[in-house]
Each structure stands twice: as structure tokens, then as C-alpha cells.
Short mmCIF file of C-alpha atoms and ligand atoms in Angstrom, two decimals:
data_model
loop_
_atom_site.label_atom_id
_atom_site.label_comp_id
_atom_site.label_asym_id
_atom_site.label_seq_id
_atom_site.Cartn_x
_atom_site.Cartn_y
_atom_site.Cartn_z
CA MET E 269 129.40 28.94 289.61
CA LYS E 270 128.17 25.51 288.67
CA HIS E 271 130.45 22.98 287.02
CA ASP E 272 130.13 19.39 285.81
CA LEU E 273 133.40 18.54 287.57
CA ILE E 274 135.31 20.29 290.33
CA VAL E 275 138.91 19.07 290.73
CA ILE E 276 140.65 19.86 294.01
CA GLY E 277 144.43 20.02 293.52
CA ALA E 278 146.39 20.72 290.33
CA GLY E 279 149.11 18.07 290.62
CA PRO E 280 149.59 15.32 288.00
CA GLY E 281 146.43 13.55 289.19
CA GLY E 282 144.26 16.67 289.23
CA TYR E 283 145.47 18.69 286.26
CA VAL E 284 145.58 15.71 283.91
CA ALA E 285 142.06 14.66 284.99
CA ALA E 286 140.85 18.24 284.44
CA ILE E 287 142.26 18.35 280.90
CA ARG E 288 140.89 14.92 279.95
CA ALA E 289 137.45 15.78 281.37
CA ALA E 290 137.40 19.02 279.38
CA GLN E 291 138.37 17.08 276.23
CA LEU E 292 135.38 14.83 276.93
CA GLY E 293 133.08 17.86 276.97
CA LEU E 294 132.66 18.57 280.69
CA ASN E 295 132.59 22.05 282.17
CA VAL E 296 135.58 21.77 284.52
CA ALA E 297 136.89 23.82 287.45
CA CYS E 298 140.22 23.20 289.20
CA ILE E 299 141.07 24.64 292.62
CA GLU E 300 144.72 24.94 293.69
CA LYS E 301 146.01 26.51 296.88
CA GLU E 302 149.56 27.16 295.66
CA ALA E 303 150.35 29.98 293.25
CA ALA E 304 151.78 27.64 290.60
CA LEU E 305 149.98 24.71 288.99
CA GLY E 306 151.61 21.28 288.68
CA GLY E 307 151.54 20.04 292.27
CA THR E 308 154.37 18.48 294.22
CA CYS E 309 155.71 16.87 291.06
CA LEU E 310 156.36 20.01 289.05
CA ARG E 311 157.00 22.48 291.87
CA VAL E 312 159.07 20.58 294.46
CA GLY E 313 159.29 16.96 293.32
CA CYS E 314 160.01 15.07 290.12
CA ILE E 315 161.05 17.98 287.93
CA PRO E 316 163.35 20.10 290.14
CA SER E 317 165.01 16.97 291.52
CA LYS E 318 165.72 15.68 288.01
CA ALA E 319 167.10 19.08 286.94
CA LEU E 320 169.54 18.93 289.89
CA LEU E 321 170.42 15.31 289.15
CA GLU E 322 171.29 16.19 285.54
CA SER E 323 173.41 19.21 286.50
CA SER E 324 175.25 17.43 289.29
CA GLU E 325 175.90 14.48 286.98
CA LYS E 326 177.47 16.80 284.39
CA TYR E 327 179.70 18.39 287.06
CA HIS E 328 180.74 14.98 288.34
CA GLU E 329 181.40 13.70 284.82
CA ALA E 330 183.52 16.73 283.97
CA ARG E 331 185.60 16.18 287.10
CA GLU E 332 185.82 12.41 287.18
CA SER E 333 185.30 10.71 283.84
CA LEU E 334 185.49 12.97 280.76
CA HIS E 335 189.27 12.52 280.71
CA ARG E 336 188.69 8.85 279.91
CA HIS E 337 187.22 9.99 276.58
CA GLY E 338 190.32 12.11 275.96
CA VAL E 339 188.44 15.29 276.82
CA GLY E 340 190.46 17.72 278.93
CA THR E 341 188.56 20.23 281.00
CA GLY E 342 191.14 22.14 282.99
CA ASP E 343 189.88 23.27 286.37
CA VAL E 344 186.22 22.38 286.74
CA THR E 345 184.31 24.91 288.83
CA LEU E 346 180.80 24.95 290.24
CA ASP E 347 178.45 27.94 290.24
CA LEU E 348 175.70 26.69 292.53
CA GLY E 349 173.62 29.84 291.92
CA VAL E 350 173.46 29.15 288.17
CA LEU E 351 172.68 25.49 288.79
CA LEU E 352 169.77 26.35 291.13
CA ARG E 353 168.44 29.10 288.85
CA ARG E 354 168.41 26.71 285.89
CA LYS E 355 166.31 24.32 287.97
CA ASP E 356 163.91 27.14 288.91
CA GLN E 357 163.57 28.22 285.27
CA ILE E 358 162.64 24.69 284.23
CA VAL E 359 160.00 24.56 286.98
CA THR E 360 158.58 27.96 286.00
CA MET E 361 158.43 27.04 282.33
CA LEU E 362 156.60 23.78 283.01
CA THR E 363 154.14 25.15 285.59
CA LYS E 364 153.29 28.05 283.27
CA GLY E 365 152.77 25.44 280.57
CA ILE E 366 149.92 23.97 282.63
CA ASP E 367 148.36 27.47 282.83
CA GLY E 368 148.41 27.49 279.03
CA LEU E 369 146.88 24.00 278.83
CA PHE E 370 144.09 25.08 281.21
CA LYS E 371 143.31 28.08 279.01
CA LYS E 372 143.40 25.98 275.85
CA ASN E 373 140.95 23.48 277.38
CA LYS E 374 138.74 26.20 278.90
CA ILE E 375 139.20 24.95 282.46
CA THR E 376 138.16 27.50 285.10
CA ARG E 377 140.95 27.96 287.61
CA TYR E 378 140.25 29.00 291.20
CA ALA E 379 142.95 29.93 293.72
CA GLY E 380 142.66 29.03 297.39
CA HIS E 381 142.17 26.20 299.84
CA ALA E 382 139.18 24.03 298.94
CA ARG E 383 136.91 22.32 301.47
CA ILE E 384 134.07 19.98 300.65
CA ALA E 385 130.87 21.25 302.23
CA GLY E 386 128.68 18.29 301.29
CA ALA E 387 127.95 16.29 298.12
CA GLY E 388 128.18 18.65 295.16
CA LYS E 389 129.36 21.62 297.20
CA VAL E 390 132.91 23.01 297.56
CA VAL E 391 133.92 26.10 299.51
CA ILE E 392 137.07 28.01 298.60
CA GLU E 393 138.54 29.59 301.69
CA GLY E 394 140.56 32.77 301.57
CA ALA E 395 140.19 36.54 301.55
CA GLU E 396 137.15 36.27 299.27
CA PRO E 397 135.46 32.95 300.05
CA LYS E 398 133.48 31.34 297.23
CA GLU E 399 131.07 28.45 296.98
CA LEU E 400 131.01 26.21 293.92
CA GLN E 401 128.44 23.62 292.90
CA GLY E 402 129.59 20.54 291.03
CA THR E 403 127.87 17.42 289.72
CA HIS E 404 131.12 15.54 290.40
CA ILE E 405 134.00 16.36 292.75
CA LEU E 406 137.48 14.87 292.30
CA ILE E 407 139.92 15.03 295.22
CA ALA E 408 143.54 15.08 294.04
CA THR E 409 145.21 16.78 296.99
CA GLY E 410 148.35 14.60 296.93
CA SER E 411 150.67 14.05 299.84
CA LYS E 412 152.99 15.81 302.26
CA VAL E 413 156.22 14.85 304.01
CA ALA E 414 155.92 12.32 306.84
CA ASN E 415 157.46 13.48 310.11
CA LEU E 416 159.57 11.33 312.38
CA GLN E 417 159.10 11.62 316.13
CA GLY E 418 161.99 13.48 317.74
CA VAL E 419 163.18 15.12 314.53
CA GLU E 420 162.82 18.89 314.96
CA LEU E 421 162.36 20.29 311.46
CA ASP E 422 163.46 23.93 311.40
CA GLY E 423 162.82 24.43 307.68
CA ASP E 424 166.48 25.21 307.12
CA ARG E 425 169.27 23.03 308.52
CA ILE E 426 166.92 20.17 309.34
CA GLY E 427 164.50 20.01 306.46
CA THR E 428 162.68 17.94 303.90
CA SER E 429 163.15 17.33 300.17
CA THR E 430 161.84 20.85 299.52
CA GLU E 431 164.75 22.44 301.41
CA ALA E 432 167.21 19.94 299.86
CA LEU E 433 166.29 21.28 296.40
CA ASN E 434 167.61 24.69 297.45
CA TYR E 435 170.60 24.46 299.80
CA PRO E 436 172.42 27.79 299.33
CA GLU E 437 175.82 26.09 299.63
CA VAL E 438 177.09 22.54 299.20
CA PRO E 439 176.89 20.96 302.67
CA LYS E 440 180.15 19.69 304.09
CA HIS E 441 178.27 16.81 305.65
CA LEU E 442 174.67 15.92 304.86
CA ILE E 443 172.82 13.32 306.91
CA VAL E 444 169.90 11.75 305.07
CA ILE E 445 167.32 10.00 307.25
CA GLY E 446 165.74 7.28 305.11
CA ALA E 447 167.28 5.22 302.27
CA GLY E 448 164.24 5.40 299.98
CA VAL E 449 164.03 6.87 296.49
CA ILE E 450 163.89 10.56 297.48
CA GLY E 451 166.71 10.28 300.03
CA LEU E 452 169.01 8.51 297.58
CA GLU E 453 168.24 10.84 294.65
CA LEU E 454 168.81 14.04 296.60
CA GLY E 455 171.71 12.44 298.49
CA SER E 456 173.27 11.71 295.06
CA VAL E 457 172.91 15.34 293.99
CA TRP E 458 174.84 16.71 296.97
CA LEU E 459 177.35 13.83 297.02
CA ARG E 460 178.26 14.59 293.39
CA LEU E 461 178.58 18.28 294.20
CA GLY E 462 181.10 17.49 296.95
CA ALA E 463 179.23 16.79 300.21
CA LYS E 464 179.96 13.88 302.49
CA VAL E 465 176.64 12.01 302.63
CA THR E 466 175.62 9.64 305.43
CA VAL E 467 172.36 7.75 305.04
CA LEU E 468 170.61 6.41 308.13
CA GLU E 469 168.07 3.66 307.55
CA TYR E 470 165.91 1.83 310.08
CA LEU E 471 165.68 -1.32 307.93
CA ASP E 472 168.63 -3.58 307.13
CA ARG E 473 168.53 -2.64 303.42
CA ILE E 474 168.20 0.37 301.18
CA LEU E 475 165.29 0.96 298.76
CA PRO E 476 162.59 -0.99 300.60
CA GLY E 477 160.18 -2.81 298.32
CA MET E 478 162.55 -3.10 295.36
CA ASP E 479 163.88 -6.41 294.05
CA SER E 480 166.65 -7.71 296.35
CA ASP E 481 169.14 -8.35 293.52
CA LEU E 482 168.84 -4.73 292.36
CA VAL E 483 169.15 -3.49 295.91
CA ALA E 484 172.32 -5.53 296.56
CA GLU E 485 173.93 -4.17 293.37
CA ALA E 486 172.80 -0.61 294.14
CA HIS E 487 174.18 -0.78 297.67
CA LYS E 488 177.56 -1.93 296.34
CA LEU E 489 177.70 0.75 293.61
CA PHE E 490 176.50 3.62 295.82
CA THR E 491 179.01 2.70 298.54
CA LYS E 492 181.75 2.81 295.90
CA GLN E 493 180.54 6.28 294.90
CA GLY E 494 181.10 7.48 298.46
CA PHE E 495 177.71 7.14 300.17
CA GLU E 496 178.10 6.11 303.81
CA PHE E 497 175.22 3.81 304.82
CA LYS E 498 174.26 3.09 308.41
CA LEU E 499 171.56 0.42 308.17
CA SER E 500 169.44 -1.01 311.02
CA THR E 501 169.78 2.41 312.61
CA LYS E 502 166.92 3.92 314.57
CA VAL E 503 166.98 7.72 314.65
CA LYS E 504 165.68 8.95 318.01
CA ALA E 505 166.15 12.69 317.67
CA ALA E 506 167.59 15.42 315.48
CA ARG E 507 168.01 19.04 316.50
CA VAL E 508 169.88 22.15 315.48
CA ASP E 509 172.82 23.05 317.68
CA GLY E 510 174.27 26.41 316.57
CA LYS E 511 175.43 26.01 312.98
CA GLU E 512 175.38 22.26 313.26
CA CYS E 513 172.76 19.54 313.56
CA VAL E 514 172.94 16.69 316.04
CA VAL E 515 171.33 13.37 315.20
CA GLU E 516 170.85 10.83 317.96
CA CYS E 517 170.50 7.16 317.07
CA GLU E 518 169.68 4.25 319.35
CA GLY E 519 172.78 2.56 320.77
CA ALA E 520 175.28 4.82 318.97
CA GLU E 521 177.24 8.01 319.51
CA PRO E 522 175.38 11.15 318.30
CA LEU E 523 176.27 12.24 314.76
CA ARG E 524 176.99 15.83 313.74
CA ALA E 525 176.46 17.36 310.32
CA ASP E 526 175.75 20.78 308.85
CA ARG E 527 172.47 19.66 307.25
CA VAL E 528 169.88 16.92 307.75
CA LEU E 529 167.39 15.75 305.15
CA LEU E 530 164.36 13.91 306.50
CA ALA E 531 163.12 11.50 303.82
CA VAL E 532 161.13 8.76 305.53
CA GLY E 533 158.13 8.86 303.22
CA ARG E 534 155.00 10.87 302.53
CA VAL E 535 151.47 10.83 303.92
CA PRO E 536 148.14 11.70 302.25
CA ASN E 537 147.15 15.35 302.28
CA THR E 538 143.60 15.57 303.65
CA GLU E 539 143.98 18.46 306.09
CA ASN E 540 140.90 20.64 306.48
CA LEU E 541 139.23 19.10 303.41
CA GLY E 542 135.91 18.51 305.16
CA LEU E 543 136.09 14.75 304.58
CA GLU E 544 134.60 13.78 307.91
CA SER E 545 131.59 16.07 307.72
CA ALA E 546 130.99 15.03 304.10
CA GLY E 547 131.16 11.36 305.14
CA VAL E 548 134.17 10.45 302.94
CA GLN E 549 135.89 7.42 304.46
CA VAL E 550 139.64 7.06 304.93
CA ASP E 551 141.67 3.94 305.82
CA LYS E 552 143.96 3.42 308.85
CA ARG E 553 146.79 5.22 307.07
CA GLY E 554 144.64 8.26 306.33
CA ARG E 555 144.26 7.44 302.62
CA ILE E 556 140.87 8.09 301.04
CA THR E 557 139.11 4.78 300.39
CA VAL E 558 138.05 4.30 296.76
CA ASP E 559 136.59 1.51 294.63
CA ASP E 560 138.03 0.30 291.29
CA HIS E 561 136.64 3.40 289.58
CA PHE E 562 137.96 5.88 292.16
CA ALA E 563 134.54 6.52 293.71
CA THR E 564 134.68 7.31 297.44
CA SER E 565 132.05 6.35 300.00
CA VAL E 566 130.03 9.45 299.00
CA LYS E 567 128.16 9.44 295.67
CA GLY E 568 129.62 11.96 293.23
CA ILE E 569 132.95 12.34 295.10
CA TYR E 570 136.07 10.67 293.66
CA ALA E 571 139.78 10.59 294.59
CA VAL E 572 143.03 9.83 292.71
CA GLY E 573 146.80 10.05 293.14
CA ASP E 574 148.92 10.15 296.29
CA VAL E 575 145.83 10.70 298.45
CA ILE E 576 144.61 7.10 297.78
CA ARG E 577 146.26 3.64 298.02
CA GLY E 578 149.11 2.53 295.78
CA PRO E 579 152.56 3.84 294.90
CA MET E 580 153.04 7.58 295.28
CA LEU E 581 154.12 8.29 291.71
CA ALA E 582 153.21 11.04 289.29
CA HIS E 583 152.45 8.72 286.35
CA LYS E 584 150.24 6.55 288.56
CA ALA E 585 148.29 9.67 289.58
CA GLU E 586 147.93 10.69 285.91
CA GLU E 587 146.65 7.27 284.82
CA GLU E 588 144.13 7.32 287.65
CA GLY E 589 142.96 10.85 286.81
CA ILE E 590 142.31 9.86 283.20
CA ALA E 591 140.63 6.55 284.07
CA CYS E 592 138.42 8.24 286.67
CA VAL E 593 136.99 10.94 284.39
CA GLU E 594 136.71 8.57 281.42
CA HIS E 595 134.66 6.27 283.62
CA ILE E 596 132.45 9.16 284.76
CA VAL E 597 131.76 10.22 281.16
CA THR E 598 131.86 6.97 279.17
CA GLY E 599 131.37 4.21 281.75
CA PHE E 600 134.81 2.77 280.87
CA GLY E 601 138.29 3.46 282.22
CA HIS E 602 140.72 1.45 284.31
CA VAL E 603 144.32 1.33 285.53
CA ASN E 604 146.50 -1.77 285.25
CA TYR E 605 148.43 -1.72 288.52
CA ASP E 606 150.62 -4.63 287.34
CA ALA E 607 152.13 -2.29 284.77
CA ILE E 608 153.16 0.77 286.78
CA PRO E 609 156.92 1.32 286.49
CA GLY E 610 159.03 2.69 289.31
CA VAL E 611 162.31 4.49 288.60
CA VAL E 612 165.13 5.69 290.85
CA TYR E 613 167.11 8.39 289.02
CA THR E 614 170.45 7.68 290.64
CA GLN E 615 173.64 6.79 288.79
CA PRO E 616 173.12 4.16 287.54
CA GLU E 617 169.36 4.38 287.26
CA ILE E 618 167.19 1.65 288.71
CA ALA E 619 163.84 0.72 287.17
CA SER E 620 161.27 -1.95 287.87
CA VAL E 621 157.87 -3.08 286.70
CA GLY E 622 155.71 -5.98 287.84
CA LYS E 623 156.52 -8.53 290.49
CA THR E 624 159.86 -8.70 292.27
CA GLU E 625 161.58 -12.06 292.72
CA ASP E 626 161.00 -11.72 296.48
CA GLU E 627 157.24 -11.37 295.90
CA LEU E 628 157.11 -14.41 293.59
CA LYS E 629 158.97 -16.52 296.17
CA LEU E 630 156.57 -15.39 298.89
CA GLU E 631 153.56 -16.21 296.70
CA LYS E 632 155.17 -19.58 295.79
CA HIS E 633 154.61 -18.62 292.15
CA GLU E 634 156.76 -20.82 289.88
CA TYR E 635 158.94 -18.66 287.66
CA LYS E 636 161.92 -18.74 285.31
CA LYS E 637 164.45 -15.95 285.09
CA GLY E 638 166.96 -14.54 282.68
CA SER E 639 169.51 -11.82 283.18
CA PHE E 640 172.12 -9.97 281.20
CA PRO E 641 174.92 -7.66 282.40
CA PHE E 642 175.56 -4.27 280.76
CA MET E 643 179.25 -5.17 280.86
CA ALA E 644 178.53 -7.42 277.82
CA ASN E 645 176.57 -4.74 275.92
CA GLY E 646 178.44 -2.85 273.19
CA ARG E 647 176.61 0.46 273.65
CA ALA E 648 177.23 0.43 277.41
CA ARG E 649 180.93 -0.07 276.64
CA ALA E 650 180.88 2.89 274.24
CA LEU E 651 179.15 5.00 276.89
CA GLY E 652 181.74 3.95 279.45
CA ASP E 653 178.93 2.94 281.78
CA THR E 654 178.83 -0.82 282.18
CA SER E 655 177.52 -1.29 285.68
CA GLY E 656 174.34 -3.24 286.40
CA PHE E 657 172.13 -5.75 284.63
CA VAL E 658 168.65 -6.55 283.34
CA LYS E 659 166.61 -9.29 285.02
CA ILE E 660 163.40 -10.73 283.58
CA LEU E 661 161.01 -12.97 285.49
CA ALA E 662 158.48 -15.08 283.59
CA ASP E 663 155.83 -17.59 284.55
CA ALA E 664 157.34 -21.11 284.62
CA LYS E 665 154.47 -22.63 282.60
CA THR E 666 153.08 -19.89 280.35
CA ASP E 667 156.30 -17.83 279.92
CA ARG E 668 154.22 -14.66 280.46
CA ILE E 669 156.45 -11.84 281.74
CA LEU E 670 155.77 -11.16 285.41
CA GLY E 671 158.45 -8.64 286.27
CA VAL E 672 161.40 -6.77 284.77
CA HIS E 673 164.11 -5.19 286.91
CA ILE E 674 166.94 -3.09 285.56
CA ILE E 675 169.89 -1.39 287.18
CA GLY E 676 172.16 0.30 284.70
CA PRO E 677 172.57 3.18 282.26
CA ARG E 678 169.22 4.81 281.28
CA ALA E 679 167.23 2.09 283.03
CA GLY E 680 164.39 4.60 283.41
CA ASP E 681 163.98 4.77 279.63
CA LEU E 682 164.64 1.07 279.01
CA ILE E 683 161.82 0.02 281.33
CA ALA E 684 159.18 1.44 278.93
CA GLU E 685 159.58 -1.57 276.64
CA ALA E 686 159.01 -3.90 279.58
CA VAL E 687 155.89 -1.97 280.64
CA VAL E 688 154.44 -2.32 277.13
CA ALA E 689 155.30 -6.03 277.14
CA ILE E 690 153.48 -6.56 280.45
CA GLU E 691 150.51 -4.42 279.35
CA PHE E 692 150.20 -6.53 276.16
CA GLY E 693 150.58 -9.80 278.12
CA ALA E 694 153.79 -10.67 276.27
CA SER E 695 155.90 -13.76 276.92
CA SER E 696 159.66 -13.59 277.40
CA GLU E 697 159.93 -15.32 274.02
CA ASP E 698 157.99 -12.44 272.42
CA LEU E 699 160.66 -10.04 273.68
CA ALA E 700 163.48 -12.39 272.80
CA ARG E 701 162.25 -12.72 269.19
CA THR E 702 161.74 -8.97 268.72
CA CYS E 703 164.49 -7.31 266.68
CA HIS E 704 166.33 -4.62 268.70
CA ALA E 705 168.55 -2.05 267.02
CA HIS E 706 172.30 -2.47 267.37
CA PRO E 707 174.20 -1.12 269.20
CA THR E 708 171.67 -0.05 271.84
CA LEU E 709 171.26 -0.52 275.56
CA ALA E 710 167.88 -2.08 274.78
CA GLU E 711 169.69 -5.13 273.41
CA ALA E 712 170.42 -6.00 277.05
CA VAL E 713 166.64 -6.33 277.57
CA LYS E 714 166.36 -8.67 274.57
CA GLU E 715 169.33 -10.73 275.77
CA ALA E 716 167.85 -11.02 279.28
CA ALA E 717 164.64 -12.29 277.66
CA MET E 718 166.71 -14.81 275.70
CA GLY E 719 168.29 -15.71 279.02
CA VAL E 720 164.94 -16.93 280.32
CA ALA E 721 165.30 -19.79 277.80
CA GLU E 722 169.03 -20.06 278.61
CA ARG E 723 170.12 -18.88 275.18
CA THR E 724 171.85 -15.52 275.64
CA ILE E 725 174.26 -14.93 272.79
CA HIS E 726 176.75 -12.41 274.15
CA PHE E 727 177.26 -13.75 277.68
C1 LIG H 213 161.48 15.25 295.88
C2 LIG H 213 160.44 14.41 295.16
C3 LIG H 213 160.77 13.78 293.98
C4 LIG H 213 159.83 13.03 293.30
N1 LIG H 213 160.20 12.43 292.13
C5 LIG H 213 159.29 11.70 291.46
C6 LIG H 213 159.64 11.10 290.21
O1 LIG H 213 160.76 11.25 289.72
N2 LIG H 213 158.70 10.39 289.56
C7 LIG H 213 157.44 10.20 290.08
O2 LIG H 213 156.62 9.54 289.44
N3 LIG H 213 157.09 10.76 291.25
C8 LIG H 213 157.97 11.49 291.95
N4 LIG H 213 157.61 12.09 293.12
C9 LIG H 213 156.23 11.87 293.62
C10 LIG H 213 155.24 12.75 292.87
O3 LIG H 213 155.59 14.09 293.04
C11 LIG H 213 153.83 12.49 293.39
O4 LIG H 213 153.53 11.12 293.31
C12 LIG H 213 152.81 13.26 292.55
O5 LIG H 213 153.05 14.64 292.60
C13 LIG H 213 151.38 12.97 293.07
O6 LIG H 213 150.47 13.68 292.31
P1 LIG H 213 149.09 14.14 292.94
O7 LIG H 213 148.38 14.86 291.84
O8 LIG H 213 148.43 13.01 293.60
O9 LIG H 213 149.46 15.16 294.12
P2 LIG H 213 150.36 16.45 294.19
O10 LIG H 213 151.33 16.54 293.09
O11 LIG H 213 150.89 16.47 295.59
O12 LIG H 213 149.33 17.65 293.99
C14 LIG H 213 148.34 17.94 294.90
C15 LIG H 213 148.01 19.40 294.79
O13 LIG H 213 146.86 19.67 295.57
C16 LIG H 213 146.99 20.93 296.20
N5 LIG H 213 146.09 20.94 297.35
C17 LIG H 213 146.16 20.14 298.45
N6 LIG H 213 145.11 20.38 299.28
C18 LIG H 213 144.38 21.34 298.69
C19 LIG H 213 143.16 22.00 299.03
N7 LIG H 213 142.50 21.67 300.14
N8 LIG H 213 142.70 22.95 298.19
C20 LIG H 213 143.36 23.28 297.06
N9 LIG H 213 144.50 22.67 296.67
C21 LIG H 213 145.00 21.70 297.47
C22 LIG H 213 148.47 20.98 296.56
O14 LIG H 213 148.90 22.31 296.74
C23 LIG H 213 149.09 20.32 295.33
O15 LIG H 213 149.44 21.26 294.36
C24 LIG H 213 158.52 12.88 293.82
C25 LIG H 213 158.17 13.53 295.00
C26 LIG H 213 159.11 14.29 295.67
C27 LIG H 213 158.71 14.99 296.93
#
């Protein structure tokens, strides 16, 4: 049982690295402790949450806005069982797809919990323990939910995103602790399906780290949708009390709800991996320390994805997995961290790439900006979805694009053009002089780029 590369964890970082390494001619093994491949992303993250977001959006649309298009629906009903089963089927189809890709690429799959037993040696724990030898070992064990002191998770009424993907009934009142991406996406699902949703956030703003203009607009729009935000609120405790949950916050009356979703972030997953005995260093936050080519402090051991520094995003993990194995095999491979998009799949969507305006101000970087509202975009009018805007930030001297921030319809798809522009080192004028099809939402990106030179046409 000797392999060129042993990958620990079959999430987006691990499975993508395994496939690319096999394409490059390595003999690859991948060890996964869960029954299904695909990691957090496919099993209990990106994919199931997006399936629920789509279904809940359709329900909400049928109830609230289809009539504006002249479409009558009669009584709109919700079959939560069907909605949840559809989500499960999508997950099963995609995770089985990875099985197929492993077979196609002749990757040896091992089931069980992996532990590094020294350079080049991995032990698989379980009923029938195994020992594998590998020239290279890649750790891609991802992350797990961060706990909050005083919050008593019972895996049912007080739970994490995993439970919130499967509530057996629509909560009457859902309290979300944490106004980050996961809290707002899953909060949106249950709000649209009829729950009252209260979001408690320690900071004085939602979506920490995102551009302040987007955040201000998002806060306004989400409040209009019915989200109740309690900002600057420190949660001290949460516990189940009969069929209810009680949440205690500093300096306020306790809140009661039938469900609580804890969504205050995620922490690297390095439990029982044998890092210490192998000599693999971690930083203060428990993340495995790596160099620019994902090499850890131990020769022949690498790490990618949520378990190392940087944004906890599936596409970031994938890019790292590919760059890491390409570097092992060819000596080349890198990730451009200035061009990693971040998307919040709420309604409207929010998407960003590059520097925020807040960061540029802090760095005293001189910049110009242009923006364009979807209200002035023909396609957004036709869609009946005119909220939000596109904002482009460019270097004051060179005009090179530094950041693009979008809140509005299909922002998650629109951002791809901005990512390519940043990757290619484009100027705002490059974008402004590129022909965009009419009528499309993408014209708002072009107009925002024209706005950098104060020459928008339609606003
Ligand atoms: C609700 C939710 C929604 C999300 N939505 C998005 C989104 O829309 N877009 C986005 O980009 N990101 C999203 N994310 C984040 C995304 O899921 C992660 O960034 C991504 O999965 C990280 O990939 P990874 O390969 O590093 O780790 P993971 O996907 O966590 O995979 C790690 C794998 O390693 C396995 N493992 C761990 N330890 C061992 C061991 N010792 N032995 C064997 N196997 C082990 C785990 O079982 C797991 O399968 C979401 C996350 C959540 C929770």
C-alpha cells in the first residue's frame, strides 16, 4: 500500500487535488472518514444550502411577486418534505459523481479516520486499521463549526448549519447567532418559508469583512424583507427549555424561540491527525502553517483548504489543491489571492473580489471609483429585480482594477467577469471599452467601469 500521494479528506480541496494529481500521472490515494465524498461543501455546505435557497426563493416568488407578472397561482402551498428530499437528491447525485470521478482517474479510496504517523506514513483507524506509505501527504481535512461559550448545542433545537439544512418543520421563530454569510443564507431560507428570524450579532454591522457600502445596502434590504437584526449584542448563553430555547444576551431581556442556529464561524479540523507527533506546525488559531507552495514544516507533508489560512471557501480550497499538486509534479503552481471572489447567496446576491473601499482607505491607497445602480439597467427592470448596484475601485494613477463589489440580481454570476479582469490585470477602461450584450445585467458592470471615468451613459 504505497502511493505517490496520500490525500487526507475528500472535500473540494482534497478531491480536486487527488484528481489533478492522478491526471499528472501520480498514484493517488484519498482517505475520507465520512461515507460520502465531497466534504462539507457537497454534503452539508454549499450545495444543500443553495438547493434550499433556490426552493425557498421559488415559494416566496410564487406567493409575493409572480402576480406582478400577471401570473396567478391560486393558493400557494409548501410541502417541506418534498423540498428537503429534493435537496438530499441533489447532494446524493453530486457526491456519487465524485465516486465516479475517482474511479475514472484510478484514485484508490480508503474509508476511515486518517492519522499521520510520521513523514510518509498514514494510519487509517477503524475496525480494520491500515497503514499506508506515501511519498507525499496532503492534508485537506477542512473545518468544523466554532462553538460559542455558554451556547449548549443539543443537535436539535439549538444546532449548527447542519441541523438548519434539515428542520422538520418551519420554525415559528428562529434565532440566528452570527450575521455572517452562513447565518444570513440559512436565515433567508427559513424567513422565506415563513419563520420569524432574529439575527444576533456581536459587532455593530452584518457581514463582517465585506465592503461597507454593500453592507449598508444589504442591511436595509434584509430588514425590509423581515429580518430582525440585533447588532452589538453579546450572547451569553443559550439553552433548551422544554420545547423552546432561551437565549440570554448581555444587558437585555432573555429571548425565546423554537430554534437557534449557531453560526459564528468555523475552525480548522485537525483533531487526532497526529500533527504534533509528526512535527507539523500550526498557528495561534490552530491553522496548519504553510509556505507559498502549501508545504508544511515537515518535508513531504502539505496542506490546503479550510485547514490553512485564508478565506474558508470551496473554490479557494480547489485552487490550492490544484496549485499544490502541480507544484509537486512540475515545480510550478500558484494561487492569486487577490482574485478570489466571495459570494453571499441571499436575495439579492452579494459578490466581491479584490480590495474593499475600507481596506484601501486604511492602506491610504489612492483610488477612483465608479458605480451604477441596477435600477437603471433594462434587464433588471425586465426581471423586476432592481435593487442594488455595482461598485468598481481602480488605482488613481494606473487605473488598474483593485476591487469590484456587487449587490443585486445574480451578483454571484456577474462577479466572474470582474475576477477575470483582476486576474488579467485589467484597467477600468479595459472593462468600460469591452462590448457587453444588451439587455444584460452585465451592462451594469460596464457602466460602473465607465463611471470610474465619470462617463456613465444611463445614469
Ligand atoms: C452551510 C455552509 C454553506 C457553505 N456555502 C459555501 C458556498 O456557497 N461557497 C463556498 O465557496 N463555500 C461555502 N462553504 C464553505 C465550504 O464548504 C468550505 O470552504 C469547503 O468545503 C472547504 O473545503 P475543504 O476541502 O478544505 O474541507 P471540507 O469540505 O471540510 O472537507 C474536509 C473533509 O475531510 C474529512 N476529514 C477530516 N478529518 C479527517 C481525517 N482525519 N481522516 C479522514 N477524513 C477526514 C472530512 O470528513 C471532510 O469530508 C459553506 C460552508 C457551510 C458550512
